[in-house]
Amino acid sequence: MIKFNIPPRTGDELKYIADAIASEKICGDGKYTLECEKILEKKFNSPKVYLTTSGTTALEMACMLIDIQKGDEVIMPSFTFSSTATSVVLFGGVPVFVDIHKDTMNIDETKIEAAITPKTKAIMVVHYAGVGCNMEVIMDIAKRHNLRVIEDAAQVVNALYHGKYLGTFGDVGCYSFHETKNYSMGEGGAVSVNNPELIERAAIVREKGTNRTQFINGQVDKYTWVDKGSSYLPSDMLAAYLYPQLLIMDKMRNDRVNSFNYYYEKLWPLKDKGYIDLPTIPDNCIHNGHMFYIKCKDLKEREALQVYLRKHEIGSAFHYIPLHSCQAGLKYGRFVGEDLNTTKESERLLRLPMYYQLKKEDIDMVVKTIEAFYQGEKE
Ligand SMILES: *Cc1c(COP(=O)(O)O)cnc(C)c1O
């Protein structure tokens, strides 16, 4: 059995969790939370990182920070996880979907301007599969139209675009530490608050709308309710699980990238013969090996391949059902422009096993099985 995903761990997690418990401070903002935030700020050159309870709540916190209100429109790809859209809808905003690029599955930045209306408040980009969107063009559009930018950076922890860490381009970047992501605490996430004007308020909205952080720092003499807010702080025990992974962030990334490159090399002959397509990594991107996907001819072939892999005890997965064609997407959002790639390309995509310390011989087995499928099918 080759699993599709195994949650990342270093082996040191229990030691740090035990230490967190022994410290008798297991709520939010304990020692490990602060340590994790410090590591991420330093590594990504981010002005302020806050751990959150999930990637989803990181996105919600970002929407609260940029003040998404009823009727505000947010431009995003339709090819993404539901959280990208639900975070906007939660505040009464409207997701406005545009098409994606075929080669990276990232938002097609040339389709953004046509979707801008007087109600547009923000652009929410999703960096898919560890690969950055075209942030130069997107930040330029945002500047010219006075729009905010939120990065759904759930999949790009420790990945770069033009030498700058993804998640630090927009007003707020949102990371996920779910068990399916590159670095994990089971359920968790983080925001990188990049716009200095939002940093003070970020401390308030995550602390249930109170100025508790300012109180702790001695900036005010009592703490009270001052703004909108929620509770976005994870337990320090979860941060203790994440901590040892952040200590070896690059080693973990290199391990995944090696697996990615090995898959690529081994699957190239199938691509060369025209059976499958492989992902594209633009020259200016350093990706983090978040996932490895192939593209089949069409939906029917992908379904058959997935069944075939399952029969050979190999896990695989597809996603996403484009949000604009989902029940809630039809109700809460709209698609602008033509759906040239979103539906067609999502139906072809199949994700192969990928996790920290995936074995070479397992990749060999996956590739051999895919080759056998295409030999049986086509030759
Ligand atoms: C995983 C993911 C999320 C949600 O993160 P959670 O931590 O599971 O809440 C949001 N957007 C994208 C693109 C993701 O991959």
Coordinates of C-alpha atoms and ligand atoms in Angstrom, one line a residue:
M1 CA 0.0 0.0 0.0
I2 CA 1.4 3.4 -1.0
K3 CA -0.5 6.1 0.8
F4 CA -1.5 9.3 -0.8
N5 CA -0.4 11.4 2.2
I6 CA 1.4 10.8 5.5
P7 CA 1.4 13.8 7.8
P8 CA 4.9 15.3 8.2
R9 CA 6.8 14.7 11.4
T10 CA 10.4 14.8 12.4
G11 CA 10.3 12.4 15.4
D12 CA 11.0 15.1 17.9
E13 CA 7.4 16.2 18.3
L14 CA 6.6 14.4 21.6
K15 CA 9.6 15.9 23.3
Y16 CA 8.4 19.4 22.6
I17 CA 4.7 18.7 23.3
A18 CA 5.8 17.3 26.7
D19 CA 7.8 20.4 27.4
A20 CA 4.8 22.6 26.5
I21 CA 2.6 20.6 28.9
A22 CA 5.3 20.9 31.6
S23 CA 5.4 24.6 31.2
E24 CA 1.8 24.8 32.4
K25 CA 1.0 27.2 29.7
I26 CA -0.8 25.4 26.9
C27 CA -3.2 28.2 25.7
G28 CA -2.3 30.5 22.8
D29 CA 0.8 32.7 22.7
G30 CA 2.9 30.3 24.7
K31 CA 6.6 29.6 24.2
Y32 CA 6.2 27.4 21.1
T33 CA 3.7 29.7 19.4
L34 CA 6.1 32.6 19.8
E35 CA 9.1 30.5 18.7
C36 CA 7.3 29.4 15.6
E37 CA 6.2 32.9 14.7
K38 CA 9.8 34.2 15.2
I39 CA 11.2 31.5 12.9
L40 CA 8.7 32.2 10.2
E41 CA 9.2 36.0 10.4
K42 CA 12.9 35.7 10.2
K43 CA 12.9 33.1 7.4
F44 CA 10.3 34.8 5.2
N45 CA 11.3 38.4 6.1
S46 CA 7.8 39.0 7.2
P47 CA 7.0 42.0 9.4
K48 CA 4.5 40.0 11.6
V49 CA 3.4 36.4 11.6
Y50 CA 0.6 35.1 13.8
L51 CA -0.2 31.4 14.1
T52 CA -3.9 30.6 13.6
T53 CA -6.1 27.6 14.2
S54 CA -6.2 26.7 10.5
G55 CA -5.6 28.0 7.0
T56 CA -9.3 28.7 6.7
T57 CA -9.3 30.9 9.8
A58 CA -6.1 32.6 8.5
L59 CA -8.2 33.6 5.4
E60 CA -11.1 34.7 7.6
M61 CA -8.8 36.8 9.7
A62 CA -7.4 38.4 6.6
C63 CA -10.9 39.2 5.4
M64 CA -11.7 40.7 8.7
L65 CA -8.5 42.8 8.6
I66 CA -9.2 44.2 5.2
D67 CA -12.8 44.8 6.2
I68 CA -14.7 42.8 3.7
Q69 CA -18.3 43.9 4.0
K70 CA -21.7 43.0 2.5
G71 CA -21.6 43.3 -1.3
D72 CA -17.8 43.7 -1.5
E73 CA -16.4 41.7 -4.5
V74 CA -13.3 39.7 -4.3
I75 CA -11.7 38.3 -7.4
M76 CA -10.3 34.8 -7.1
P77 CA -9.8 31.6 -9.2
S78 CA -12.6 29.1 -9.3
F79 CA -10.1 26.3 -9.2
T80 CA -9.4 26.4 -5.4
F81 CA -10.4 25.0 -2.1
S82 CA -13.8 26.1 -0.7
S83 CA -12.1 28.1 2.1
T84 CA -10.9 30.7 -0.3
A85 CA -14.5 31.6 -1.1
T86 CA -16.2 30.8 2.3
S87 CA -13.9 33.3 4.1
V88 CA -15.2 36.1 1.8
V89 CA -18.9 34.9 1.9
L90 CA -18.8 34.7 5.7
F91 CA -18.5 38.5 5.8
G92 CA -21.2 39.0 3.1
G93 CA -18.7 39.4 0.3
V94 CA -19.1 38.1 -3.2
P95 CA -16.5 35.8 -4.8
V96 CA -15.9 36.7 -8.4
F97 CA -14.3 33.9 -10.2
V98 CA -11.9 34.1 -13.2
D99 CA -10.1 31.5 -15.3
I100 CA -6.7 30.0 -14.6
H101 CA -3.6 29.2 -16.6
K102 CA -3.4 25.8 -18.0
D103 CA 0.3 25.2 -17.3
T104 CA 0.4 26.2 -13.6
M105 CA -3.3 26.1 -12.7
N106 CA -2.8 29.5 -11.1
I107 CA -5.1 32.5 -11.6
D108 CA -4.8 34.0 -15.1
E109 CA -3.7 37.5 -14.2
T110 CA -4.7 38.8 -17.7
K111 CA -8.4 38.0 -16.8
I112 CA -8.4 40.0 -13.6
E113 CA -9.0 43.6 -14.9
A114 CA -12.1 42.7 -16.9
A115 CA -13.7 41.4 -13.6
I116 CA -13.1 44.7 -11.7
T117 CA -16.2 46.7 -10.9
P118 CA -16.8 49.7 -8.5
K119 CA -17.6 47.1 -5.8
T120 CA -14.3 45.2 -6.1
K121 CA -12.4 45.3 -2.8
A122 CA -9.6 42.8 -3.2
I123 CA -7.9 40.1 -5.3
M124 CA -7.4 36.8 -3.6
V125 CA -4.7 34.8 -5.3
V126 CA -4.1 31.1 -4.7
H127 CA -0.6 29.8 -5.2
Y128 CA -1.4 26.3 -6.4
A129 CA 0.8 23.3 -5.7
G130 CA 3.7 25.2 -4.2
V131 CA 4.1 27.5 -7.3
G132 CA 3.7 31.3 -7.2
C133 CA 1.2 33.3 -9.2
N134 CA 2.4 36.2 -11.4
M135 CA 2.8 38.6 -8.5
E136 CA 4.4 41.4 -10.4
V137 CA 1.4 41.9 -12.6
I138 CA -1.1 41.2 -9.9
M139 CA 0.4 43.7 -7.4
D140 CA 0.5 46.2 -10.2
I141 CA -3.2 45.8 -11.0
A142 CA -4.0 46.1 -7.3
K143 CA -2.0 49.3 -7.0
R144 CA -3.6 50.9 -10.1
H145 CA -7.1 50.0 -9.0
N146 CA -6.5 50.6 -5.3
L147 CA -7.4 47.0 -4.3
R148 CA -6.2 44.9 -1.4
V149 CA -4.4 41.6 -2.1
I150 CA -4.8 38.5 0.0
E151 CA -2.6 35.5 -0.8
D152 CA -4.0 32.1 -0.1
A153 CA -0.6 30.7 0.5
A154 CA -1.8 27.5 2.1
Q155 CA 0.3 25.4 -0.3
V156 CA 3.4 27.6 -0.6
V157 CA 5.0 27.6 2.8
N158 CA 8.8 28.0 2.1
A159 CA 8.4 28.7 -1.6
L160 CA 9.6 31.8 -3.5
Y161 CA 8.8 34.0 -6.4
H162 CA 11.6 36.1 -7.8
G163 CA 13.6 35.5 -4.6
K164 CA 10.8 36.7 -2.3
Y165 CA 8.9 34.3 -0.1
L166 CA 5.3 33.7 -1.1
G167 CA 2.8 34.9 1.4
T168 CA 4.7 38.2 1.9
F169 CA 3.6 40.0 -1.3
G170 CA -0.1 40.9 -0.5
D171 CA -1.6 42.8 2.4
V172 CA -1.9 39.5 4.2
G173 CA -0.6 36.0 3.3
C174 CA -2.4 33.0 4.7
Y175 CA -0.6 29.7 5.4
S176 CA -2.0 26.3 6.3
F177 CA -0.4 23.7 8.6
H178 CA -3.1 21.1 8.0
E179 CA -1.9 17.5 8.0
T180 CA -2.0 17.4 4.2
K181 CA 0.4 20.4 3.9
N182 CA 4.2 20.5 3.9
Y183 CA 4.6 21.5 7.6
S184 CA 1.9 20.5 10.0
M185 CA 0.3 20.8 13.4
G186 CA -2.7 18.7 12.5
E187 CA -5.0 21.6 12.2
G188 CA -3.4 25.1 12.1
G189 CA -2.2 27.9 10.0
A190 CA -0.7 31.4 10.1
V191 CA -1.0 34.9 8.7
S192 CA 1.8 37.0 7.5
V193 CA 0.6 40.6 8.0
N194 CA 2.6 42.4 5.4
N195 CA 0.9 45.8 5.3
P196 CA 2.2 47.7 8.3
E197 CA -1.1 49.5 8.7
L198 CA -2.8 46.2 9.6
I199 CA -0.4 44.9 12.2
E200 CA -1.8 46.6 15.3
R201 CA -5.4 45.6 14.4
A202 CA -4.3 42.1 13.7
A203 CA -3.3 41.7 17.3
I204 CA -6.8 42.9 18.3
V205 CA -9.0 40.9 16.0
R206 CA -7.3 37.6 16.9
E207 CA -7.7 38.3 20.6
K208 CA -11.5 38.5 20.6
G209 CA -11.5 42.1 19.6
T210 CA -9.6 43.2 22.8
N211 CA -6.4 45.1 23.2
R212 CA -4.9 42.4 25.4
T213 CA -1.7 42.3 23.4
Q214 CA -1.1 46.1 24.0
F215 CA -1.9 45.5 27.7
I216 CA 0.6 42.7 28.0
N217 CA 3.2 44.9 26.2
G218 CA 2.5 47.7 28.7
Q219 CA 1.1 50.0 26.1
V220 CA -2.3 50.4 27.8
D221 CA -3.2 50.0 31.5
K222 CA -6.3 47.9 31.1
Y223 CA -7.6 45.7 28.5
T224 CA -11.1 46.0 27.0
W225 CA -13.2 45.2 24.0
V226 CA -12.2 47.6 21.2
D227 CA -13.0 46.1 17.8
K228 CA -14.5 43.2 15.9
G229 CA -12.8 40.0 16.6
S230 CA -12.6 36.3 17.0
S231 CA -10.3 33.7 18.6
Y232 CA -7.7 32.6 16.1
L233 CA -5.0 31.4 18.6
P234 CA -4.1 27.7 18.5
S235 CA -3.0 25.8 21.6
D236 CA 0.7 25.9 22.4
M237 CA 0.7 22.1 22.3
L238 CA 0.0 22.2 18.6
A239 CA 2.7 24.8 18.0
A240 CA 5.0 22.4 19.9
Y241 CA 4.2 19.8 17.2
L242 CA 5.0 22.2 14.4
Y243 CA 8.2 23.7 16.0
P244 CA 10.7 20.9 15.2
Q245 CA 9.5 20.8 11.6
L246 CA 10.3 24.5 11.3
L247 CA 13.8 23.9 12.6
I248 CA 14.5 21.8 9.6
M249 CA 12.3 23.5 7.1
D250 CA 14.7 23.5 4.2
K251 CA 15.7 19.9 4.7
M252 CA 12.0 18.9 4.5
R253 CA 11.5 21.0 1.4
N254 CA 14.5 19.5 -0.3
D255 CA 13.2 16.1 0.4
R256 CA 9.9 16.8 -1.3
V257 CA 11.5 18.6 -4.2
N258 CA 13.8 15.6 -4.7
S259 CA 10.7 13.4 -4.9
F260 CA 9.1 15.8 -7.3
N261 CA 12.1 15.8 -9.6
Y262 CA 12.3 12.0 -9.5
Y263 CA 8.7 11.7 -10.5
Y264 CA 9.3 14.2 -13.2
E265 CA 12.3 12.4 -14.6
K266 CA 10.6 9.0 -14.5
L267 CA 7.3 10.1 -16.0
W268 CA 8.9 12.2 -18.8
P269 CA 8.8 9.4 -21.3
L270 CA 5.0 9.1 -20.9
K271 CA 4.7 12.8 -21.5
D272 CA 7.1 12.6 -24.4
K273 CA 4.8 10.0 -26.0
G274 CA 1.9 12.3 -25.5
Y275 CA 0.0 10.2 -23.0
I276 CA 0.1 12.6 -20.1
D277 CA 1.0 16.2 -19.2
L278 CA 3.3 17.2 -16.4
P279 CA 3.3 20.4 -14.3
T280 CA 5.2 23.5 -15.3
I281 CA 7.5 25.4 -12.9
P282 CA 8.1 28.9 -14.2
D283 CA 11.8 30.0 -14.2
N284 CA 11.2 32.6 -11.5
C285 CA 9.7 30.2 -9.0
I286 CA 11.3 28.1 -6.4
H287 CA 8.6 25.6 -5.5
N288 CA 8.4 23.5 -2.3
G289 CA 7.3 20.2 -3.8
H290 CA 3.9 20.5 -2.2
M291 CA 2.3 18.1 -4.7
F292 CA 2.9 16.1 -7.8
Y293 CA 0.2 15.9 -10.3
I294 CA -0.2 14.5 -13.8
K295 CA -2.9 15.3 -16.4
C296 CA -4.7 12.6 -18.2
K297 CA -6.4 13.0 -21.6
D298 CA -9.8 13.7 -20.0
L299 CA -12.1 12.9 -17.1
K300 CA -12.9 9.4 -18.2
E301 CA -9.3 8.4 -18.5
R302 CA -8.5 10.0 -15.2
E303 CA -11.2 8.1 -13.5
A304 CA -10.0 4.8 -15.0
L305 CA -6.4 5.5 -13.9
Q306 CA -7.5 6.3 -10.4
V307 CA -9.4 3.0 -10.2
Y308 CA -6.4 1.2 -11.6
L309 CA -4.1 2.7 -9.1
R310 CA -6.5 1.9 -6.2
K311 CA -6.5 -1.7 -7.4
H312 CA -2.8 -1.7 -7.1
E313 CA -3.0 -0.2 -3.6
I314 CA -1.7 3.3 -4.6
G315 CA -3.5 6.3 -3.3
S316 CA -4.2 9.2 -5.5
A317 CA -6.6 12.2 -5.4
F318 CA -8.1 14.8 -7.7
H319 CA -9.5 18.3 -7.0
Y320 CA -11.1 20.7 -7.2
I321 CA -14.6 20.7 -8.4
P322 CA -14.5 24.3 -9.8
L323 CA -16.3 26.5 -7.2
H324 CA -18.4 28.4 -9.7
S325 CA -20.1 25.1 -10.7
C326 CA -20.8 24.0 -7.1
Q327 CA -24.2 24.5 -5.3
A328 CA -22.8 27.2 -3.0
G329 CA -20.7 28.8 -5.8
L330 CA -23.8 29.3 -7.9
K331 CA -25.6 30.9 -5.0
Y332 CA -22.9 33.1 -3.6
G333 CA -20.5 33.9 -6.5
R334 CA -20.2 34.4 -10.2
F335 CA -17.8 33.6 -13.0
V336 CA -16.5 36.4 -15.2
G337 CA -15.1 35.7 -18.6
E338 CA -14.9 32.4 -20.4
D339 CA -14.1 29.1 -18.6
L340 CA -11.4 27.9 -21.0
N341 CA -9.2 26.0 -18.6
T342 CA -10.8 25.8 -15.1
T343 CA -13.2 22.9 -15.8
K344 CA -11.3 21.2 -18.5
E345 CA -8.0 21.1 -16.8
S346 CA -9.4 20.3 -13.3
E347 CA -11.0 17.2 -14.8
R348 CA -7.7 15.9 -16.2
L349 CA -5.7 16.4 -13.0
L350 CA -4.6 13.5 -10.8
R351 CA -2.4 14.0 -7.7
L352 CA 0.1 11.2 -6.9
P353 CA 1.4 10.2 -3.5
M354 CA 3.6 13.0 -2.1
Y355 CA 4.8 13.4 1.4
Y356 CA 8.0 14.0 3.5
Q357 CA 10.3 11.0 3.2
L358 CA 8.4 9.3 0.4
K359 CA 10.6 6.5 -0.7
K360 CA 12.2 6.3 -4.2
E361 CA 11.1 2.7 -4.6
D362 CA 7.6 3.8 -3.9
I363 CA 7.8 6.4 -6.7
D364 CA 9.2 3.7 -8.9
M365 CA 6.2 1.5 -8.2
V366 CA 3.7 4.4 -8.8
V367 CA 5.4 5.1 -12.2
K368 CA 5.6 1.5 -13.2
T369 CA 1.9 1.1 -12.5
I370 CA 1.0 4.2 -14.5
E371 CA 3.1 2.9 -17.4
A372 CA 1.3 -0.4 -17.2
F373 CA -2.0 1.4 -17.3
Y374 CA -1.1 3.3 -20.5
Q375 CA 0.4 0.2 -22.1
G376 CA -2.7 -1.8 -21.5
E377 CA -4.9 1.1 -22.6
K378 CA -3.1 2.3 -25.6
E379 CA -0.7 -0.2 -27.1
Ligands
LIG1 C1 -5.5 23.5 2.6 C2 -6.0 24.7 1.9 C3 -6.8 25.7 2.6 C4 -7.4 25.4 4.0 O1 -6.5 25.2 5.0 P1 -6.9 24.5 6.3 O2 -5.8 24.6 7.2 O3 -7.3 23.1 6.0 O4 -8.1 25.2 6.8 C5 -7.2 26.8 1.9 N1 -6.8 27.0 0.7 C6 -6.0 26.2 0.0 C7 -5.6 26.5 -1.4 C8 -5.6 25.0 0.6 O5 -4.8 24.1 -0.1

